Short mmCIF file of C-alpha atoms in Angstrom, two decimals:
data_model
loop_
_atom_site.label_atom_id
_atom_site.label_comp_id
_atom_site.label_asym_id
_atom_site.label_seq_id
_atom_site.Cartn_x
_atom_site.Cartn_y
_atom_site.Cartn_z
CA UNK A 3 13.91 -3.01 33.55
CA UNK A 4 12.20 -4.90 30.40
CA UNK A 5 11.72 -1.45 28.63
CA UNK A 6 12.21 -1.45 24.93
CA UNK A 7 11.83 0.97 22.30
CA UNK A 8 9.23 0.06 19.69
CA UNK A 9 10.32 0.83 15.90
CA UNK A 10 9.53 -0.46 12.80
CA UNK A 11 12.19 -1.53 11.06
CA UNK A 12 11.00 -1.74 7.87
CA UNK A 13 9.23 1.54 7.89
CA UNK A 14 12.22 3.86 8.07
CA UNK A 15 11.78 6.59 5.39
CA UNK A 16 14.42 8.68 3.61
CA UNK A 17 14.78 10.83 1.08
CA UNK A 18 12.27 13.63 0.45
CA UNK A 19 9.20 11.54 2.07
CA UNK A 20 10.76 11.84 5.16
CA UNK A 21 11.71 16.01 5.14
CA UNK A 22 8.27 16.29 4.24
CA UNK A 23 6.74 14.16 7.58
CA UNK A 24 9.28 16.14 9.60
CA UNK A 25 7.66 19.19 9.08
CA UNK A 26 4.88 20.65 11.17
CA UNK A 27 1.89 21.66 9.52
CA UNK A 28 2.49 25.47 9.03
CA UNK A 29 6.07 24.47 7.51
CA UNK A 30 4.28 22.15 4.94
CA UNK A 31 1.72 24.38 3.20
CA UNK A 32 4.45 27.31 3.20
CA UNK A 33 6.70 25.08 1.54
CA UNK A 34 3.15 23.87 -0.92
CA UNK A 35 2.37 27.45 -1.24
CA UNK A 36 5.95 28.35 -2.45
CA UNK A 37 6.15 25.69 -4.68
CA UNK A 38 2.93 26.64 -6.07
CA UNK A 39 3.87 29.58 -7.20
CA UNK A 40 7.42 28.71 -8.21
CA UNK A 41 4.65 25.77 -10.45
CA UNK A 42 2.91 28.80 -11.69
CA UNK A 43 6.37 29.95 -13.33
CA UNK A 44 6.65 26.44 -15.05
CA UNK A 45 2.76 26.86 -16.27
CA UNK A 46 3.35 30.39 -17.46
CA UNK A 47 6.66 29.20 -19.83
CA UNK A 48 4.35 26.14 -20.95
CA UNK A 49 1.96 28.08 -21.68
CA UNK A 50 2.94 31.44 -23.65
CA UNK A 51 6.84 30.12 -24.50
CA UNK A 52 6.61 26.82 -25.95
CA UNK A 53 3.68 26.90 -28.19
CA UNK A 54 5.38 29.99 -30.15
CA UNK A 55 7.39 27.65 -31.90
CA UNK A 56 4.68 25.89 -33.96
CA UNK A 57 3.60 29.39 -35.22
CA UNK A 58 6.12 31.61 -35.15
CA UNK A 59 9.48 31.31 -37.17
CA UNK A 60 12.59 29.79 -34.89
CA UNK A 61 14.33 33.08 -34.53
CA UNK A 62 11.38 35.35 -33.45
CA UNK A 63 9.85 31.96 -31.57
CA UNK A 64 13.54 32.08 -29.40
CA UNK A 65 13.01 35.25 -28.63
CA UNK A 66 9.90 34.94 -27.03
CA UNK A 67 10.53 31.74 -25.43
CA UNK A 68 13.84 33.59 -24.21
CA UNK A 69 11.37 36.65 -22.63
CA UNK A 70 8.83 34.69 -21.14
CA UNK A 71 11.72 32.74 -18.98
CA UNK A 72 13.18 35.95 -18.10
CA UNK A 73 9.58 37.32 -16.57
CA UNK A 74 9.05 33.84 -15.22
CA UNK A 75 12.08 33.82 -13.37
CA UNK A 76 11.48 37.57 -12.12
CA UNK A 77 8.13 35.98 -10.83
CA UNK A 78 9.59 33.27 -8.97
CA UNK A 79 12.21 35.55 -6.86
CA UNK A 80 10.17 38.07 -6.16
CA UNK A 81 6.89 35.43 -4.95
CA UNK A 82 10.03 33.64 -2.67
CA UNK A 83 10.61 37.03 -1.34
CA UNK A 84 7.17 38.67 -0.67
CA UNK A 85 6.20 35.14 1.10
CA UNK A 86 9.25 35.89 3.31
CA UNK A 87 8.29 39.17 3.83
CA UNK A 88 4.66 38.19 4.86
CA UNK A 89 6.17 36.12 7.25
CA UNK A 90 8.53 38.72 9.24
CA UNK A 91 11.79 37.41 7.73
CA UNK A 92 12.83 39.87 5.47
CA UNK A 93 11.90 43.77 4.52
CA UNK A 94 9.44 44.48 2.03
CA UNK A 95 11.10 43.60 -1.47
CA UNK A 96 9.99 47.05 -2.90
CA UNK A 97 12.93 46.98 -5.51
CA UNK A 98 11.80 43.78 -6.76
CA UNK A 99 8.44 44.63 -6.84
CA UNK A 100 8.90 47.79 -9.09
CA UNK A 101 11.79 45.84 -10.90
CA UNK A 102 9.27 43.20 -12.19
CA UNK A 103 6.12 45.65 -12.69
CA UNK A 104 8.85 47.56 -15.04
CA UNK A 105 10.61 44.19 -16.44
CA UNK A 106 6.78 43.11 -17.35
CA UNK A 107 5.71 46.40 -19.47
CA UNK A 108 8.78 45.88 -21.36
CA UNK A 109 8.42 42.39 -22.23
CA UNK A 110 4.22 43.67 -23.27
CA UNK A 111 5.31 46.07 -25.24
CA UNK A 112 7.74 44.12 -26.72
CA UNK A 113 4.96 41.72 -27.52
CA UNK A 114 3.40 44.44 -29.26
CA UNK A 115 5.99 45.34 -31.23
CA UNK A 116 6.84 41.68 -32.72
CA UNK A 117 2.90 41.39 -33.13
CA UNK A 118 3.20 44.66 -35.41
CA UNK A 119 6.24 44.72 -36.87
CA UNK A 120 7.44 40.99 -36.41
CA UNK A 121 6.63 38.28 -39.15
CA UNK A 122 3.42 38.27 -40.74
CA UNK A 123 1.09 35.29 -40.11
CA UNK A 124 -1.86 34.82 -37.45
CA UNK A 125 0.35 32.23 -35.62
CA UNK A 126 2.55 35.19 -34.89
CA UNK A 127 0.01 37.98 -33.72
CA UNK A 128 -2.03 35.01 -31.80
CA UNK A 129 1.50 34.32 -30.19
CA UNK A 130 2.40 38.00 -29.37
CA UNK A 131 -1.02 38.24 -28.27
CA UNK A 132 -1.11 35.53 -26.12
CA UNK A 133 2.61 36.98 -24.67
CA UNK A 134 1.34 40.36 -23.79
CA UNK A 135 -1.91 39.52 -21.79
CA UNK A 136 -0.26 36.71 -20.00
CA UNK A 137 2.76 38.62 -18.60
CA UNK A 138 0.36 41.23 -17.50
CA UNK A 139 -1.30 38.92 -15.94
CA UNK A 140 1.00 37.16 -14.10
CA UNK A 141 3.17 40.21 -12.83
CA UNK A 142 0.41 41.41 -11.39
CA UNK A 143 -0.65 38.16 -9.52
CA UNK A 144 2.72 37.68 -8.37
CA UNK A 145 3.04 41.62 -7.21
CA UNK A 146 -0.04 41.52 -5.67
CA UNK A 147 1.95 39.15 -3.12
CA UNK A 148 3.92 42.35 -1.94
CA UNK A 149 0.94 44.71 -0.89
CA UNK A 150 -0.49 44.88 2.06
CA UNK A 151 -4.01 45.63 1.83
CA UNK A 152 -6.72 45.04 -0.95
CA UNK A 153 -7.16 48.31 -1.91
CA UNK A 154 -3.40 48.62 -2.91
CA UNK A 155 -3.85 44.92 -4.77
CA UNK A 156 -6.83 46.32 -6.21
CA UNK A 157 -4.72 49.30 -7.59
CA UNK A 158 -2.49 47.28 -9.24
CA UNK A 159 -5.08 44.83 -10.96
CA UNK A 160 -6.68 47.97 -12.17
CA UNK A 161 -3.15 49.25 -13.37
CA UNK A 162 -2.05 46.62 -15.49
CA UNK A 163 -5.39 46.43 -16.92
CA UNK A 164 -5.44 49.87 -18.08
CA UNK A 165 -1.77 49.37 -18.72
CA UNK A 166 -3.02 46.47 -21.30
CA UNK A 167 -5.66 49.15 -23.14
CA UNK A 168 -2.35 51.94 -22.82
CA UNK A 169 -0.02 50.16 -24.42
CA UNK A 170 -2.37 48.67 -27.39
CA UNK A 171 -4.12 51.37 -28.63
CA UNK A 172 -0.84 53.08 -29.79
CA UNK A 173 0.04 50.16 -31.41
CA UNK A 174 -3.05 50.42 -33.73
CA UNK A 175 -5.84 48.52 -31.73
CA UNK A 176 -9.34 48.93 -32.47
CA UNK A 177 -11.34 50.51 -29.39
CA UNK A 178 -13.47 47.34 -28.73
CA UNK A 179 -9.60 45.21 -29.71
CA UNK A 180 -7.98 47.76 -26.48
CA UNK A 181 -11.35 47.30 -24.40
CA UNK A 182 -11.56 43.86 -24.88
CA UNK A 183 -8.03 43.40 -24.13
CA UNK A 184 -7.99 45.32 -20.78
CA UNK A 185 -11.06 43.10 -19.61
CA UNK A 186 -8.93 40.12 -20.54
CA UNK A 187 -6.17 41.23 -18.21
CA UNK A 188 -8.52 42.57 -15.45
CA UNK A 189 -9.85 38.82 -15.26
CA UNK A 190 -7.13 36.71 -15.32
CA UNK A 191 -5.02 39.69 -13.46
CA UNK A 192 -7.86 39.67 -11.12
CA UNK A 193 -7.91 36.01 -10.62
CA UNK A 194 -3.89 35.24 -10.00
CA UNK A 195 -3.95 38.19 -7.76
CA UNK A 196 -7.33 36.92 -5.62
CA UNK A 197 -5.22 33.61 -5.86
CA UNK A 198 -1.85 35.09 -4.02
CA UNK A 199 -3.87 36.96 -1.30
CA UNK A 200 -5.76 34.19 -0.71
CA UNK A 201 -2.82 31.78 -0.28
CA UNK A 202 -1.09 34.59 1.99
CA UNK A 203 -4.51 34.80 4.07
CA UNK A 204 -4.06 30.99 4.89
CA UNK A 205 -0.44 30.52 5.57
CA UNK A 206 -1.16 33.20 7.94
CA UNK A 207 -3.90 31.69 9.69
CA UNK A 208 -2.49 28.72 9.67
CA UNK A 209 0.41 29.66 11.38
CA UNK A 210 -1.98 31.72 14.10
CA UNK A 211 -3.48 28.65 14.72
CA UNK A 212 -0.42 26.86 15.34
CA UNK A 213 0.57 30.15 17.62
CA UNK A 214 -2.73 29.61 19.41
CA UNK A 215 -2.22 25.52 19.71
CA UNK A 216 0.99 26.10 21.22
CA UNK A 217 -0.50 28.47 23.43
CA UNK A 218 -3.09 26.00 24.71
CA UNK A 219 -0.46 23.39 25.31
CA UNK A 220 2.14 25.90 27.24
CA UNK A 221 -1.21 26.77 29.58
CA UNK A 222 -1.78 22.98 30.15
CA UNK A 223 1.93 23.12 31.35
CA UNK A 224 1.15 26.14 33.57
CA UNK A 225 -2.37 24.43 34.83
CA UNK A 226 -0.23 21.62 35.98
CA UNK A 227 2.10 23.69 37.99
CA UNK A 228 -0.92 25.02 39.38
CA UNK A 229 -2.00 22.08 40.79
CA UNK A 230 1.42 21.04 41.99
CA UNK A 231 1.48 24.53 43.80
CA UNK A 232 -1.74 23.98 45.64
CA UNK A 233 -1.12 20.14 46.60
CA UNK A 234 1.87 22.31 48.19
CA UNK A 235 -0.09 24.49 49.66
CA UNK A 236 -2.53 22.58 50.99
CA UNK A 237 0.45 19.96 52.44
CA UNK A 238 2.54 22.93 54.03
CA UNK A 239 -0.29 25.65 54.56
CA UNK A 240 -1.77 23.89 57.59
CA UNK A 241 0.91 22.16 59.12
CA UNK A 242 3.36 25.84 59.30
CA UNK A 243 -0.01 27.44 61.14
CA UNK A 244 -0.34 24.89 63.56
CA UNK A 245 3.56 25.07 64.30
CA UNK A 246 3.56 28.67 64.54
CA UNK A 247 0.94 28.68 66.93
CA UNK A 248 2.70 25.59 69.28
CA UNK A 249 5.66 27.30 69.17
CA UNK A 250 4.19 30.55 70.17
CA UNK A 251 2.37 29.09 73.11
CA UNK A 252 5.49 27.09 73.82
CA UNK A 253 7.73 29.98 74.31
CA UNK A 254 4.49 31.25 76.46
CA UNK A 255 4.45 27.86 78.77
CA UNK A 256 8.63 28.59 79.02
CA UNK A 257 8.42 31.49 80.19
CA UNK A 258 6.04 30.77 83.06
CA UNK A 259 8.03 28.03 83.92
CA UNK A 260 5.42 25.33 82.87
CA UNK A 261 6.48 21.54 81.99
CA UNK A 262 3.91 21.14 79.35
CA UNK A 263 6.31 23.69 76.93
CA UNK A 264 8.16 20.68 76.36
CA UNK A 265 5.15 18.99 75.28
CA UNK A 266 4.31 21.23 72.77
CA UNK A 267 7.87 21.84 71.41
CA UNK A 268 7.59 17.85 70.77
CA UNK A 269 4.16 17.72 68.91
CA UNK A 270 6.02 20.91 66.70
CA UNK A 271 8.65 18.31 65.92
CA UNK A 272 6.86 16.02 65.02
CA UNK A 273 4.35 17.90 62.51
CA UNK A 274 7.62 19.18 61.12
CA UNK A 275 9.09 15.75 60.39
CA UNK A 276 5.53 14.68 58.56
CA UNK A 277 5.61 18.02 56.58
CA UNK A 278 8.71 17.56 55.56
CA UNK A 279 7.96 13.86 54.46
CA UNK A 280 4.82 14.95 52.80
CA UNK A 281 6.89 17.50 50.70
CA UNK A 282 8.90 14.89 49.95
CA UNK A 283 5.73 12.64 48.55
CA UNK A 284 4.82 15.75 46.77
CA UNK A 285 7.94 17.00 44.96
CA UNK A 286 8.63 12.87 44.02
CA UNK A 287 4.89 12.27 42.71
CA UNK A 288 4.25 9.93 44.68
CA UNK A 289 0.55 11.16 45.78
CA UNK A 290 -2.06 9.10 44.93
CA UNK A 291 -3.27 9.75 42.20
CA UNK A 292 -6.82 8.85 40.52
CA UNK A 293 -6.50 6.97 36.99
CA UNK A 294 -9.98 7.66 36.05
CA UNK A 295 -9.66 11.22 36.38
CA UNK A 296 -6.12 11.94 34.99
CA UNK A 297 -7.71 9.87 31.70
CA UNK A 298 -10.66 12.59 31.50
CA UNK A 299 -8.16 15.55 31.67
CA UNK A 300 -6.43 13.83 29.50
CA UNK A 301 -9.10 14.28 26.64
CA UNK A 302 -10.34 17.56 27.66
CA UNK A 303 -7.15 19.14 27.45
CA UNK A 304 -5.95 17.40 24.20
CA UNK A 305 -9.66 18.37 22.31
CA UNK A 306 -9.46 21.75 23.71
CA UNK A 307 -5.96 22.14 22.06
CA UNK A 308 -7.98 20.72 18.58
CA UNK A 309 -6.37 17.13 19.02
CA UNK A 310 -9.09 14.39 18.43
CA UNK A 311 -8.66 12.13 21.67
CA UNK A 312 -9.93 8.35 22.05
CA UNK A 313 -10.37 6.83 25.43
CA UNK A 314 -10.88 3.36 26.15
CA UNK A 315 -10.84 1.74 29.23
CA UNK A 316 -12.14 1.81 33.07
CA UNK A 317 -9.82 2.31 35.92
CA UNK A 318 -12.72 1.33 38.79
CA UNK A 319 -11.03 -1.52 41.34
CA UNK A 320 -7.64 -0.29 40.51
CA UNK A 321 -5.10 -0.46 43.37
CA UNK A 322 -4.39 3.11 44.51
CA UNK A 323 -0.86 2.64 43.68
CA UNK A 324 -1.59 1.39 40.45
CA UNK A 325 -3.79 4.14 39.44
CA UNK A 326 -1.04 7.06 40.94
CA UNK A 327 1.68 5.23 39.09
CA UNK A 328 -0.34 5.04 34.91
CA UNK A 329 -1.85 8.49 36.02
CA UNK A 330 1.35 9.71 35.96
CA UNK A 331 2.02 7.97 32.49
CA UNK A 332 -1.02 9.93 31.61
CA UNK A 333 0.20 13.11 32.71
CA UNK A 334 3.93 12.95 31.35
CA UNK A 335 2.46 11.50 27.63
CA UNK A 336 -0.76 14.03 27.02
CA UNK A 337 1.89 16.93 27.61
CA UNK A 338 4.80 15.07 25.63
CA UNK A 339 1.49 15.31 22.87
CA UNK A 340 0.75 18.77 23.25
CA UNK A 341 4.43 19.93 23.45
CA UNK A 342 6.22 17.79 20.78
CA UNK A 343 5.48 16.29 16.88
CA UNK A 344 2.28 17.86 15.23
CA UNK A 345 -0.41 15.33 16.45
CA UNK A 346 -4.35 15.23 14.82
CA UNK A 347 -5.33 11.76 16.71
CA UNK A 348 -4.51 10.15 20.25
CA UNK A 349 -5.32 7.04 21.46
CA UNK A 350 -5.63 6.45 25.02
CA UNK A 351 -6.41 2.47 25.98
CA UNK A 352 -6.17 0.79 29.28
CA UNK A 353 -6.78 -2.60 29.59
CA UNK A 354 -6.86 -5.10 32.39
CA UNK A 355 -6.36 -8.27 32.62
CA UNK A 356 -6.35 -10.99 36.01
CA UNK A 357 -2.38 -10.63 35.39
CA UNK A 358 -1.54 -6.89 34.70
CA UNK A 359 -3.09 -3.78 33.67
CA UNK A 360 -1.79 -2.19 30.08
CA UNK A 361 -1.92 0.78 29.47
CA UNK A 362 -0.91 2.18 25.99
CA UNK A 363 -1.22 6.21 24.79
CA UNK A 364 -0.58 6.36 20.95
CA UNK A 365 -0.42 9.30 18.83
CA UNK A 366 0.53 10.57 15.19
CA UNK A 367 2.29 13.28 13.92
CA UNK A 368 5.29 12.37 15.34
CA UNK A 369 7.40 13.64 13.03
CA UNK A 370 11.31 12.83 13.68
CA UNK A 371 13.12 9.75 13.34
CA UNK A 372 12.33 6.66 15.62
CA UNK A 373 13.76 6.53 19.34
CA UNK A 374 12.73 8.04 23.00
CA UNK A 375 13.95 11.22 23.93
CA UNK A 376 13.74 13.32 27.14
CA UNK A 377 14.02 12.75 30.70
CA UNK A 378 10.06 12.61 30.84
CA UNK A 379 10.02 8.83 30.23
CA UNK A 380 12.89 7.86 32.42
CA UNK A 381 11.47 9.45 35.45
CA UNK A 382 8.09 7.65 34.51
CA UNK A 383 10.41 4.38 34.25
CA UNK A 384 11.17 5.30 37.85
CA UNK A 385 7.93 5.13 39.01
CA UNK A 386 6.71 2.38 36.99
CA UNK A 387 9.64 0.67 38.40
CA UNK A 388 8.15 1.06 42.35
CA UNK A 389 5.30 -0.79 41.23
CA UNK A 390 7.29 -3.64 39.50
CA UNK A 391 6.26 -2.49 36.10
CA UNK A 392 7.78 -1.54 32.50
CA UNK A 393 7.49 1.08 29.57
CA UNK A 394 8.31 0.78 26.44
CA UNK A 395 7.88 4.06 24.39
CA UNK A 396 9.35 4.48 20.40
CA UNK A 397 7.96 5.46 16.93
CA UNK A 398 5.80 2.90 15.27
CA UNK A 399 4.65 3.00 11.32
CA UNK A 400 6.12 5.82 10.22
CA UNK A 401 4.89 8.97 12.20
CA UNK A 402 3.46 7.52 14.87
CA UNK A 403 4.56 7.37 18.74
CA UNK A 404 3.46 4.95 21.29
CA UNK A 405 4.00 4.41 24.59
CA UNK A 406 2.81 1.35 26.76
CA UNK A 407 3.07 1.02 30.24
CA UNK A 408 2.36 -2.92 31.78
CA UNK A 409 1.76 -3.23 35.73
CA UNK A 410 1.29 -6.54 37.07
CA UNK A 411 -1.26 -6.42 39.59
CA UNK A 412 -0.91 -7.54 43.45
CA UNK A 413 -4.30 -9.45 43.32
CA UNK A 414 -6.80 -11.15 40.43
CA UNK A 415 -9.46 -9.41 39.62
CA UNK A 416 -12.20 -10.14 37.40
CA UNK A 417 -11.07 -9.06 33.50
CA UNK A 418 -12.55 -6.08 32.91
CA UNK A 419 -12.55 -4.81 29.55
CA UNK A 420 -15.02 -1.93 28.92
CA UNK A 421 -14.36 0.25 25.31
CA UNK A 422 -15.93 3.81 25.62
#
């Protein structure tokens, strides 16, 4: 038929760029906010590990580097967890939750200890120090991930922080040293913990959003079958009134004895024959169809469904089989759009020329790896093909998909090219 697929093929990706264009948008920023978090493990071992040993002596610097991993790594399983919990897949990881709370007091008063009765120096009670408020910190950030509501999150900010003023005033803390260490906690507590929720809010919404999309694009589906049911309608609701009411006078005329009952029982025939050929023309697609205004539902439906839509082009002068046969390329690629790939931009373009009309609907977010797919496109082949034209429909640079139907036209008309 002169259809080809278009690909690029110098543009095939592997490796990690391509899992990450395969995903839809809610799987990519769950898998960014994960590995945020899982970051946030790396930042807090950088950050109160590492520097210990250039002021604390190797054996008590090994130590803490060897507790701050330990917390870290509690932090990571149980922020993998909660996120799968916030997302329906997995019970509320209450073990974990109270398993890190109690794994980070330990490791603070731990830091204590080695900050009272470790090594003197300053390098060692700045690197205690810095151990204690940070694990506080960060358990409760990555805790908060497990509650529910912000009163609860609340309740645990405010825990470690008094927590932080509990566990150094024993060890011999000044009132303003405990105070000012609680308000240290509360703050950065307060901050990693505003962090999670806030990261939790999104990938929620975001995957609402792509709840609601799909939504949209499942009643564009329906609102099609709508219209197919009343082009149905109006094709069989007529013609079955006007053959019930032959018949019934038929049968009327028969029983009189009346000639004309053969009359009428031939004009039933024949409305049946043309309503079951215009089911046929209905159930095939092959209705006329008008170009211009498949190419403005086109648009409407893809902005409504929050898909920027471009549409260039003028169908005026068409032939009517023309038009019916790219309306229907409109039709099948604007729901392939809303139903497949994770698309921001389409690109609708018809141009005509004294030789052929072109007609090409390109989109992004296309995700998968190049080819066609579905029987959508070889029933439009079909059709395309009564007309004596072509498609060719394939992945082009990367994620995008394009599809471009050419139908020579019967006459020459003047070139119209007109860009809205």
């Amino acid at each position: 038929m002169g259809a080809a697929t278009l690909t690029d093929g110098g543009s095939e990706v592997r490796g990690p760029v391509r899992w990450w264009r395969g995903k839809s948008t809610p799987a990519k920023v769950e898998t960014y906010t994960r590995w945020s978090f899982h970051f946030f493990v790396v930042v807090e071992v950088a950050t109160f590990g590492l520097p210990a040993f250039s002021e604390v002596p190797a054996p008590t610097a090994g130590w803490l580097l060897l507790m701050v991993c330990a917390h870290a790594a509690a932090c990571a399983v149980t922020a993998s967890r909660a996120l799968d919990w916030t997302r329906g897949r997995r019970e509320q990881p209450v073990r974990l939750l109270w398993g890190l709370a109690a794994i980070t007091a330990v490791i603070a008063a731990t830091a204590i200890a080695v900050e009272e009765l470790g090594p003197a120096g300053d390098g060692v009670d700045s690197a205690a120090g810095a151990l204690f408020a940070g694990v506080l910190c960060y358990g409760a950030g990555v805790i908060t991930l497990g509650v529910r509501d912000r009163l609860r999150a609340f309740a645990v900010v405010g825990g470690f922080a008094a927590a932080s003023g509990i566990l150094a005033l024993p060890a011999g803390a000044s009132g303003p040293g405990a105070l000012g260490a609680m308000l240290a906690v509360l703050v950065g507590a307060g901050f990693l913990a505003s962090t999670s929720m806030f990261s939790v809010w999104l990938l929620n919404a975001v995957y609402e959003l792509d709840e609601a999309r799909e939504t949209r694009a499942r009643l564009a589906v329906a609102e099609e079958r709508l219209r197919f049911g009343r082009d149905l309608h109006d094709v069989m609701g007529r013609n079955l009134a006007v053959i019930a009411l032959k018949s019934e006078l038929a049968v009327q005329l028969a029983r009189r004895g009346r000639p004309e009952a053969v009359d009428q029982m031939t004009e039933v025939q024949r409305i049946a024959r043309e309503s079951q050929r215009e089911v046929r023309d209905v159930v095939r697609g092959y209705r006329e169809a008008d170009l211009g205004v498949e190419l403005a539902g086109a648009q409407g439906v893809l902005t409504a469904a929050g898909i920027r839509c471009e549409v260039s082009g003028e169908a005026d002068g068409l032939p009517a089989e023309v038009q019916s046969a790219l309306g229907w390329v409109v039709r099948e690629a604007t729901t392939n759009v809303l139903r497949h790939g994770d698309a921001g931009r389409c690109a609708v373009a018809l141009r005509v020329t004294p030789e052929h009309v072109v007609l090409t609907v390109e989109n992004d977010g296309a995700g998968g790896p190049p080819g066609e797919g579905g029987s959508g496109l070889t029933g439009l082949r079909e059709r395309l093909t009564a007309v004596d034209g072509t498609l060719e429909a394939g992945s082009v640079a990367e994620d995008r998909f394009r599809v471009v139907a050419t139908v020579p036209l019967p006459t020459a008309p003047a070139v119209s090219e007109v860009v809205a």
